[in-house]
Every structure is written in C-alpha cells, then in structure tokens.
C-alpha cells in the first residue's frame, strides 16, 4: 500500500516543490530578494494571475476550456479604469457627447460608479449564460469562448479605445497595502487559495460540482441538475475573472484592452502546473494558485540569472514541460507498482 | 377491496422501516432481528404484498425482444437469486426494476400500480437501489463525497464528517477490516475496493429507506474472503426484513445466499423454485436448452486438427497455467463464455500483435459493438467497406474511385446489403445491414486472420445464415477465423472452442466434444 | 436540398457575397473590385494556417494546434535573417522557414506522445518555448525581405493578387489530399472514431504525427510569406492567427468534433471575416464593433451548426 501512495504523494507535492525550487534558486542567486520588499516586487503580479488561474480552473473542472479569460480580464480592467472610477462620463465615448460639461452639474446617473458595478455584474451574468448555452446545446466550449474572446476585446475597445483611464483609488489602496511582516501578495495568494479550496473542496455542493466533471451521468442519475452545475461553474469563473481584472488594474493604475491577452494561456498553464487534470474533474485550487505564482516567478528568476527577459515566456514553457514530464514519470512508476 | 387491502399493507409495510431510517441506525434493527425473520414479518403485517411485482412485462429494443412476458415478485425478507446465460434478459430486468426505463406490462410497487410512471427517482424514494457497476461513482471524488452525491440531505456544516461516518460505518458493517478511508479518492483505489464502496453506498440510509437492493455481479472483482463478507451481510440484511436481488454467475453464491432462485432464458422465466430445491447441475440444466436440440450434435463431422505449425498462438495475460489459444489455417475458432470475461480483450490483443508484426500475417477485425468499434458514422457505405483495403485501391497517389466503387458494389451483392446505392450514408442502414458492411470490410481485405467480436448481436436470422455460410467458405479457402460469440448455436460452426472465465481460458473443446452443458459448466464454475 | 446540406461551405460564400453587397450598397457600388482584391490578399494568409489547423481539428476532439502564432513568428524571423535581403537566397529562406515549422511539429508530437498529454496542452507548452525563441532571436532584427519576395507577395495582375492564386492552387491540392488520398481518408476516419480506425487498420500514430508536422509546416510557410508581404518579420506578426485559424475551420463548415471537414469553406470563411471587417469599416464602425461582430458570428455559426446536428 505504501508503494502505491508514494507516487501519489509525490504528484500532489509536485507543485509546491517546483515553487520551492524556483524560490530557492532566486534567493541563492540574489539573497536580497528574500526580503519583504523583494517578495512584494516579484510576486505582486501573481495576484491577478492567480485569480485568472482559479477562474480557468472552475471551467476546466467541468471539462470545458475558457479561451476568453484573458480578454475578459482586460475588459474588467477597462471598466474599472473608467466607469468604476467616474461613472458613465468617464467613458471617452460618452464624454464626447458632453463637451465642456462641468462635472458638478452632470446628472447622478452619469457620474455614479454604480454603473461600473452593474456592468461587472452583467459580465458575470454573461458567463453564467454561456455555461447554460454550452450545456443546453452541447456546444464545444473552445469555440464558444473563442467567439467570446473577440466580444470581450471589442467591448474593451469600446470602453477604452486607447490605453488610459484611472483605477479607483480604493483598489489602488488595497493593492498597495503594506501589512506588517508578510507582503501583501503572499497574504492575497493564501486567501485566494483558501477561498477557492473552501468553495470547491469543502462545501457539500462543491462535491457535486467536481463530481460533474468526473462522472456527469452519475451526478445526473443521483438527481442533480447538470445545467445548474455548468451555470454555477461558469458564473464562478466570471467572478474570479472579475477579481483578476480589478486586482490587475489596481497594480497598473490604468486600463488597456490588450493588457491581459496572455492570461488565457497562462491560466491554463497554471491549472495544469498546479496538478489539475485537463479532463475528469480532478483539480487542486491550492495547486493552481501555487502554479500561478511559479509562472510569475519565472520572470524574476531569469532576471537574476542575467538572462534577457525575452526568455520569460520560454522559461514558463520549460517549467510547464518539466513538471508535466515529471508527472509522466511518476505515473509510469505508479503503474509499475 | 383488493386495492384497499394492498394500500393498507403498503402503509404498514413502510412504517417500521421509515422509523428506522429516522433514527439513522437502520442496521441496529436489521441486525438484532437476526433469527427473528418471522417476527419481522409479523411486525410488517401483511408482508404478502411484494415490494415490487411484475406481471407479463415485455421489453423490446428494436427487433430484439429482451423480455417476453416476465412475472416476478420481490418480497421483504427474501434474497432472490437471478441466473441465466448471455442474453437471457437479466440486465434488462435489473434496469427495469431500478426504473432506468419503462416497459409494457404491469409494474406494481407495494401493491400500487406504477406502470408508466416508474422512474429512477421514484424507485429511489421507495427504497429501491441498484448497484450499477462502476457507473454510479465519480472517480475524482473521495469516498465520503461519493456518499454525499447520493444523499441530497448530507449538506450544511459538518457534512463531510457525517458523510464519512455514514459510509465508514456501512463499510465496517459489511466488510470488516476493509482498509478504506473515507478521505480516499475513489479513482485511486484498486477496483475491488471501488466496488466495495459502491456496494456499501447502496445500503446507506439518510432520508429515504433502503428496502430492495439489486446487486449485479457484485463479487466479480472481489476476492473470496470479501465476497463471503458481502454474502453474509446480504443474509443479515434479508433477515432484518430487507430484500435483495442477487445476479451472479457464481452458482455457489446463488445457492448459498438466495432464498429463491429465478432462472431466465431468452427473455423469459423458465424456472422459479426455492434455492434448496436446486443443485448446481439442475441449475445449469435449467439454463440450457431442451435436451432434444442437443441430439442434433455438430452440424458437420469434426475434422482432425492439423499437426502443422499453427498460424497463431496466444495466451491471455491473466492465464496462469500453460493453456493457450491455438489456431491453424482454415480453422474457425470459437471464444465462448459469459459476456465480458476477457474475450474481446483477447481479440484486440491478437489484432495488435498481428498488426505490429508488420509483413506476413494480416488481421482484420469485425466489431460487435458497431457504434464504438466499427462504424464511421459520417461516411457512406462504400467508404466504410473499403477503408481497410484502401492501400490496395490506389492508382498512383490517389484512391481509385472506380475501384472502390466496384469493390463496394461487389460486396453489396455478395453479402446482400439492402440499399439502393452504396454511396448512401452508413447510418441509413438497419443495424443488421451495417453489420454486413463491417463483414464486407473484413472479408474484402487481404487479411489471413479475421477476428470477430460477437458480431451477430441484433442481426436477423436470415443474415446470420448467409454469413455462417460465407465464413465456412472463406475458411475452406485458408482463412482463419477467431470468433467470440455469446450465442451457443454459433459455437456449432466452430472447429474448436475456448471457454473464457475471468480473463482466462478455462476449457478447450474440440468440435466433437462440444456440448452446451460443457460450455455452461465451465462458464459458471465456481472459483474453488 | 441534400446537395446543399452536403456542402456546408456554401453558406460561408453566400455570407461573404452578401456582406460584400452590403458594403457596395453603402458606397454606391464604388470600390467593389478594390475591396475584393484586398479581401483575397489578406484571406490568403488566413487560409494558409487554416489549412493546417483544419487537418489537425479533423483528427477529433481535443486536437488543436495552439503553437501556430509562435511558429509563424519564429519562421518569419529566421527566414528573413537567412535571406538577408538577397534575392538569391529566396528559395533557401523558404526551405528554412518550412524546416523550422517541421521541427516545431516534431517537437509538438513528441510532447504529446512522451508526456501523454492532450494535444492542446502540448502545443500550448511548446508555443511558450517557440514564442520565446522567436522574441530572443528576432529582437532587433529589422531586415527587409528580399525585393523579389516582397514583389511576389504583393504582385497583382489586373487586380488579381498573384499570391492568392498560388495559394488557391495549393488549397485545391490539399482538397485532393483530404478527399482522394489514403492519408486524407485516414485522417477523417480517426476523427470520427479513433478506436474503430485503429481496429480498421489505420496507422493512427503515424497519421497524427504527419498531421501535426504538416500544420506546423504551413505555419512556417505563412511566416515566410508574411515577412515578405509586410516588409520584414515582426514579433507580433503571428498573434492574430491563433484564434482566426480556429474560427476559419468553424465558419467554413468543418466539424469541431472532427471527422468532417472541407477546404473550400476556409476560403469562404476567410473572405467573409475580412469583408465583415471592411463593411463595418465602411459603415464607420470602430475596432470595438468589428471585434464584437467577429465574435458573435463565430458563436452564431457554432450554435446554428449544433442545431443542424440535433435535427438529424
């Protein structure tokens, strides 16, 4: 029995080990990185990536794939940098209609940030609707979300035709908090991992959600609605995607439609790196967050190695391939025992 | 009047059990009634009303009549054994009881007619559970979480602990010393433990009571010790007033655990007696056909086996003794036994080996499971027939259209595929005619060995006769056929028959030795 | 009716012509020919990668090549550097670009087999590496393509782009490969039912390998031609081709589930996508609306296609 559990243990620890190795390598190359400031700097971008990865994981859990998460995150960032800060009037499109207007005299509905919240809520609603559509008509999620990626990109360009805007101050404040002892990104990562873990792994409905990825027929036969499961999972993806966009704009302070295009592929890589399976509902929220952090650190690692940042993406790919190869080796060992 | 009586009985009958369920400790009552089966019956009042009762139930799938008028009763406090050979209708009957599909005829639960509105949810609410092998668990969830999927009531704070306790207690009760933790991921467990989880889960109780559990080959992957634990539990459960339908090909299990045995054949109940009145041999005899048929004997005189080097030999991976499958040129070799005993895996293995060998021998495969293994659904009949022979049908780099058409047309006539045009989609054909196209694909290839995976399922009798003749003729030309079949009659066309059980060859019968009884005996032999 | 249903690609052409008509209606008929010339010019590059992606998608569910954009960029960068503006090196550049694609394809398939991972993950991982190589290699390279290559990719005869004609010939060739060769038949068989294909004697591994290599080779070719067309390789030249290549396959009437595809639809879809953008441009719509229209069209097509299947 021990022979069988050893590979399994190795597989579940693999994400954490790879993060530890890359952190260790960084600290060894540059001991000064092992400081509050260093960690804060290296990991701050891990927060939005971790949110996006968790969003992708929700979709992967039910055997789908979201190719639109990157542009969706960009859309949220654009909305946050405009409407969430200054209401409708912050949109260049609307501002053009009221030239010379004194902000103080404008009607409430043009200036309230509530509109921004409403739009973000609608975004999550669209995600839920997509889940329903994909389930009801048995559509390939890759194609539907591919279409949606164009839609989100188009909406972002409508909201913010050129990079700019300004993040609401409170997001800015939250994202630049300097809590004592532990840098914010680490606290945030722990909280994200904890929240996703509780939601998907510990609640009783979470078991149903994951079960629907493992054996949808059994879930249906036990009397659960697969439609509701798909809606719930896509809505969750929308929610985490929104949080990714908000945290990203808090770091960059301004919005850009193309700001997060790479998140689509990064988030898939993060889920896989974190020990999630592509099909079958086997996922690990904690692993996914760790995977996102590992991918983020790849860039810092290179810069400490004095390797050109051009290779950052390559390093991410290499880490992904190495971890997948290790997993294949472990699987083979497991089969032999 | 009768109706009223049965309604009373239902109310009386369900009360004690639902009270038990309310206490959440059904097993206590079920256990301590041990010897008091009779007192249990007295407590239940009119226990004469069966939990479920079928009257003249019929069920057809297309042209196949799976059930032709079955009467059956399952009573509280009784274990009903169900046996029959391949295609007798056991699994159809099981799905019917579990409410997976409806059927013609009358179905009554607790004396109330539910014909036409019997569904899975209904059945579960009435305490009827079914262990669908491997089909109803989520491999990515833990043991406790799988229990939760089954019980909507297991939610809220502490659900994980409650679900874990529920399933652990039941596992402890049925399989003491099982070694399964509630936190184990089911997919990581060995198959025997997965099956134990599935069985234990069927007996867990939260809001709905458990009154009738259908176990379909529950011991197929359990070792002898664990199987015994299960059977002992079945006896305890039954003694406590529960009811079990036990389907098994291990006749010893049936004879020791069941109170009453129902023997099915060809969609009908052919014998129904208390278990004590059966012996192994009378059971086997009941499953077989009438003795008169037996006298016809082999259709042709048996031929002596050639001494020449065989064309192929293969040993099943799980075979421990020296037995192996041997096939010569021009032979038709039968693979027999109950369905799913490793015959298909054997054929696929041989096929892979023939293909891997490269030049020399060539194999062709005739699928039995047409949708999964055979048909290319988007293609025409002609494309489906010619795929295996495409490399011969080239002119230069291109596929020779005239050649493929000629081949398809030729086979349409030879094998009698009923279609006006071989360019029609393959799905425009009936199942039997699709099967003919698959035969044409294999026979039309240059393969020396043809592997057939129970290919006659759902094929009409006329087609069968044509194909039998064709197999014989092709064998005489020197081809070798490996023919897995679940139909006894087809074995008569084979020169040699290997009977499979549990992935092993357990009997090796030349045509002269072949009798239905021998095949049944070895198919149903007990592990001991 | 049956004839129509068996040719799902017709719809893409109908739609393309309708959109073209709508554009002309707005301009009062002026500029129709110029629009078509531009459409064919840009559609050409879409179709080159679409061809490869279509064969990959035909292999069945889970088969998508995500490494196309990275391959385009890398092949374009290497080819321009090898040619170094010299006309005599044009052929060498072409060979190098295609060889670069072949190498990426081999790497992709090696990952699929060795790591036993779904193709989508394998091509995703390799795209990271290839993209990075392209960035590191191509940074700072601002080499113009050889003048002959630039002339060839932009040449027109009476408004007919020469490159488009060549790629139409190539497409016709690939249509024959798909429909009339053993290889094409085997690809379609695998996409319909992998297990049945194996049991019918199809060499599944070899066919999949060849398909991934071919797809990457087409991406290499696209990178080569694109660098000639746009006056040199750039780091972002492959970007839009990932989503577009998948969109072409879907809109062209091929089945995303595999086993059923056609070449003519790629051209219809490529023209359609370009003409939609042109039409919206003419109507004065900004980039935002153009993107949205593209996205909604893809979703509408896949919903309509699924409805057809449900009826059957």
XYZ file of C-alpha atoms in Angstrom, chain C residues 5-301:
297
model
C -26.570 20.092 -46.833
C -23.591 18.125 -48.048
C -21.848 21.389 -48.901
C -21.924 23.406 -45.683
C -19.153 25.660 -47.018
C -21.569 27.280 -49.461
C -23.008 29.324 -46.608
C -19.687 30.989 -45.976
C -19.584 32.152 -49.614
C -23.204 33.252 -49.551
C -22.494 35.256 -46.434
C -19.280 36.690 -47.912
C -21.070 37.836 -51.048
C -23.942 39.271 -49.023
C -21.537 41.263 -46.890
C -19.694 42.455 -49.985
C -23.011 43.518 -51.468
C -23.925 45.374 -48.298
C -20.609 47.204 -48.450
C -21.149 48.168 -52.066
C -24.676 49.300 -51.331
C -23.217 51.788 -48.882
C -20.538 53.082 -51.220
C -22.913 53.135 -54.159
C -21.006 50.444 -55.986
C -17.682 52.199 -55.957
C -14.550 50.322 -54.960
C -16.021 46.848 -55.240
C -13.062 45.416 -57.097
C -10.521 47.007 -54.771
C -12.320 45.549 -51.763
C -12.236 42.114 -53.327
C -8.534 42.428 -54.138
C -7.776 43.365 -50.571
C -10.004 40.570 -49.284
C -8.196 37.958 -51.352
C -4.807 39.322 -50.345
C -5.459 39.091 -46.632
C -7.557 35.939 -46.795
C -4.564 34.191 -48.346
C -2.564 34.302 -45.126
C -5.542 33.180 -43.060
C -6.094 30.245 -45.383
C -2.507 29.015 -45.247
C -2.662 28.452 -41.487
C -6.322 27.474 -41.705
C -5.357 24.526 -43.908
C -3.051 23.077 -41.294
C -5.386 23.788 -38.400
C -8.248 22.147 -40.302
C -6.359 18.883 -40.722
C -5.462 18.919 -37.029
C -9.031 19.650 -35.923
C -10.259 16.864 -38.215
C -8.317 14.405 -36.047
C -11.054 14.646 -33.441
C -11.938 16.237 -30.105
C -9.040 17.795 -28.208
C -6.894 18.234 -31.298
C -5.982 21.883 -31.767
C -2.619 23.419 -32.541
C -2.038 26.417 -30.278
C 1.565 26.878 -31.387
C 0.724 28.343 -34.812
C 1.351 32.039 -33.953
C 4.694 31.313 -32.319
C 5.755 29.204 -35.290
C 4.786 31.947 -37.720
C 6.873 34.478 -35.819
C 9.902 32.238 -35.455
C 9.867 31.046 -39.064
C 9.463 34.614 -40.312
C 12.370 35.859 -38.214
C 14.729 33.047 -39.153
C 13.838 33.225 -42.835
C 14.446 36.979 -43.122
C 17.763 36.601 -41.369
C 18.852 33.732 -43.601
C 17.813 35.580 -46.761
C 19.406 38.823 -45.572
C 17.719 40.861 -48.327
C 19.416 38.832 -51.050
C 17.221 37.657 -53.865
C 19.421 34.628 -54.473
C 18.503 33.280 -51.045
C 14.740 33.270 -51.567
C 14.491 29.523 -52.004
C 16.826 28.827 -49.098
C 14.668 31.088 -46.945
C 11.555 29.161 -47.911
C 13.176 25.860 -47.061
C 14.452 27.167 -43.745
C 11.019 28.506 -42.816
C 9.345 25.207 -43.611
C 12.075 23.248 -41.846
C 11.516 25.435 -38.813
C 7.817 24.500 -38.942
C 8.621 20.820 -39.316
C 10.891 20.983 -36.273
C 8.161 22.584 -34.177
C 5.680 19.968 -35.400
C 8.005 17.126 -34.431
C 8.503 18.700 -31.024
C 4.744 19.045 -30.543
C 4.113 15.428 -31.360
C 6.998 14.269 -29.197
C 5.399 16.088 -26.246
C 2.002 14.543 -26.986
C 3.452 11.041 -27.049
C 6.163 11.214 -24.404
C 4.237 13.172 -21.786
C 0.891 11.562 -22.664
C -0.841 14.905 -22.522
C -3.726 16.233 -24.612
C -2.505 17.936 -27.818
C -3.912 21.240 -26.660
C -1.623 21.260 -23.605
C 1.349 20.008 -25.592
C 1.041 22.693 -28.268
C 0.413 25.285 -25.546
C 3.643 24.396 -23.749
C 5.694 24.306 -26.905
C 4.220 27.617 -28.060
C 5.733 29.249 -24.948
C 9.162 27.977 -25.865
C 8.888 28.777 -29.556
C 7.491 32.239 -28.911
C 10.318 32.996 -26.546
C 12.920 31.766 -29.018
C 11.348 33.955 -31.670
C 11.438 37.007 -29.402
C 15.010 36.445 -28.321
C 16.153 35.672 -31.838
C 14.126 38.274 -33.629
C 14.651 41.228 -31.327
C 16.474 43.995 -33.067
C 16.287 42.289 -36.421
C 14.897 44.816 -38.820
C 15.934 43.220 -42.034
C 13.904 43.920 -45.111
C 12.827 40.906 -47.109
C 14.495 40.302 -50.469
C 12.931 42.607 -53.014
C 11.842 39.730 -55.222
C 9.948 38.103 -52.376
C 8.329 41.386 -51.418
C 7.332 41.925 -55.043
C 5.965 38.411 -55.382
C 3.805 38.602 -52.253
C 2.337 41.940 -53.268
C 2.158 41.419 -57.029
C -1.147 41.825 -58.830
C -2.160 41.066 -62.366
C -5.219 43.100 -63.339
C -6.097 43.425 -59.695
C -5.734 39.692 -59.060
C -3.152 39.032 -56.324
C -0.622 36.517 -57.587
C -0.047 35.084 -54.123
C -3.758 34.418 -53.688
C -3.816 32.469 -56.930
C -0.857 30.361 -55.836
C -2.492 29.594 -52.523
C -5.742 28.729 -54.273
C -3.776 26.171 -56.247
C -2.247 24.914 -53.002
C -5.722 24.708 -51.446
C -7.001 22.686 -54.389
C -4.077 20.348 -53.885
C -4.905 19.975 -50.193
C -8.546 19.353 -51.046
C -7.388 16.447 -53.183
C -5.173 15.240 -50.352
C -8.118 15.369 -47.972
C -10.648 13.676 -50.204
C -8.766 11.488 -52.619
C -5.696 10.131 -50.878
C -5.347 7.355 -48.350
C -3.811 9.818 -45.902
C -6.839 12.136 -46.062
C -9.235 9.238 -45.691
C -7.342 8.006 -42.640
C -7.372 11.454 -41.015
C -11.141 11.622 -41.400
C -11.529 8.094 -40.068
C -9.513 8.872 -36.927
C -11.593 11.967 -36.289
C -14.847 10.063 -36.461
C -13.883 7.180 -34.252
C -10.323 6.633 -33.109
C -10.859 3.140 -31.763
C -12.696 1.987 -34.841
C -9.969 3.483 -37.014
C -7.310 1.531 -35.166
C -9.339 -1.664 -35.491
C -9.839 -0.995 -39.202
C -6.107 -0.977 -39.739
C -5.399 2.761 -39.758
C -1.838 3.560 -38.556
C -3.109 6.113 -36.041
C 0.232 7.230 -34.625
C 1.849 7.890 -37.980
C -1.119 9.797 -39.337
C -1.342 12.037 -36.287
C 2.384 12.705 -36.428
C 2.230 13.656 -40.102
C -0.722 15.957 -39.464
C 0.914 17.911 -36.656
C 4.089 18.280 -38.669
C 2.143 19.444 -41.708
C 0.203 22.010 -39.691
C 3.391 23.489 -38.289
C 4.981 23.473 -41.740
C 2.080 25.538 -43.077
C 2.576 27.953 -40.187
C 6.224 28.226 -41.221
C 5.213 28.938 -44.811
C 2.797 31.600 -43.604
C 5.542 33.253 -41.558
C 7.824 33.292 -44.586
C 5.265 34.838 -46.920
C 4.025 37.247 -44.269
C 7.523 38.577 -43.662
C 7.797 39.216 -47.379
C 4.416 40.850 -47.551
C 4.748 43.134 -44.560
C 8.298 44.253 -45.170
C 10.052 42.110 -42.620
C 9.365 39.901 -39.630
C 7.906 41.407 -36.509
C 7.458 39.966 -33.059
C 3.702 40.187 -33.076
C 3.098 39.072 -36.642
C 1.603 35.707 -35.618
C -0.679 36.952 -32.878
C -3.998 37.168 -34.657
C -3.606 33.823 -36.371
C -4.361 31.582 -33.414
C -7.981 32.478 -32.934
C -8.505 33.206 -36.622
C -7.290 29.782 -37.700
C -9.806 28.086 -35.413
C -12.540 30.496 -36.465
C -11.945 29.691 -40.142
C -12.382 25.984 -39.525
C -15.644 26.551 -37.663
C -17.170 29.098 -40.031
C -16.035 27.081 -43.040
C -18.424 24.340 -42.047
C -15.937 21.790 -40.763
C -16.939 19.899 -37.649
C -15.124 20.955 -34.492
C -15.734 17.462 -33.189
C -13.595 16.135 -36.020
C -14.025 13.676 -38.843
C -15.726 16.030 -41.251
C -14.096 18.955 -42.979
C -13.681 20.729 -46.278
C -11.172 23.047 -47.893
C -13.392 25.454 -49.880
C -15.032 26.615 -46.644
C -11.713 28.011 -45.459
C -11.668 30.492 -48.338
C -15.312 31.363 -47.851
C -14.762 31.942 -44.157
C -11.553 33.928 -44.641
C -13.187 36.209 -47.231
C -16.259 36.538 -45.060
C -14.298 37.520 -41.952
C -12.282 40.087 -43.876
C -15.318 41.503 -45.666
C -17.256 41.865 -42.420
C -14.461 43.993 -41.056
C -14.357 46.009 -44.271
C -18.114 46.507 -44.218
C -18.099 47.715 -40.632
C -15.205 49.987 -41.516
C -17.140 51.439 -44.404
C -20.123 51.989 -42.169
C -17.848 53.898 -39.843
C -17.805 51.367 -37.027
C -14.726 51.335 -34.864
C -12.438 48.470 -33.966
C -14.579 47.559 -30.960
C -17.676 46.826 -33.007
C -15.623 44.934 -35.572
C -14.213 42.603 -32.934
C -17.639 42.085 -31.412
C -19.179 41.266 -34.761
C -16.462 38.678 -35.425
C -17.020 37.066 -32.052
C -20.787 36.975 -32.338
C -20.565 35.489 -35.826
C -18.394 32.638 -34.542
C -20.855 31.917 -31.742
C -23.850 32.156 -34.071
C -22.252 29.738 -36.533
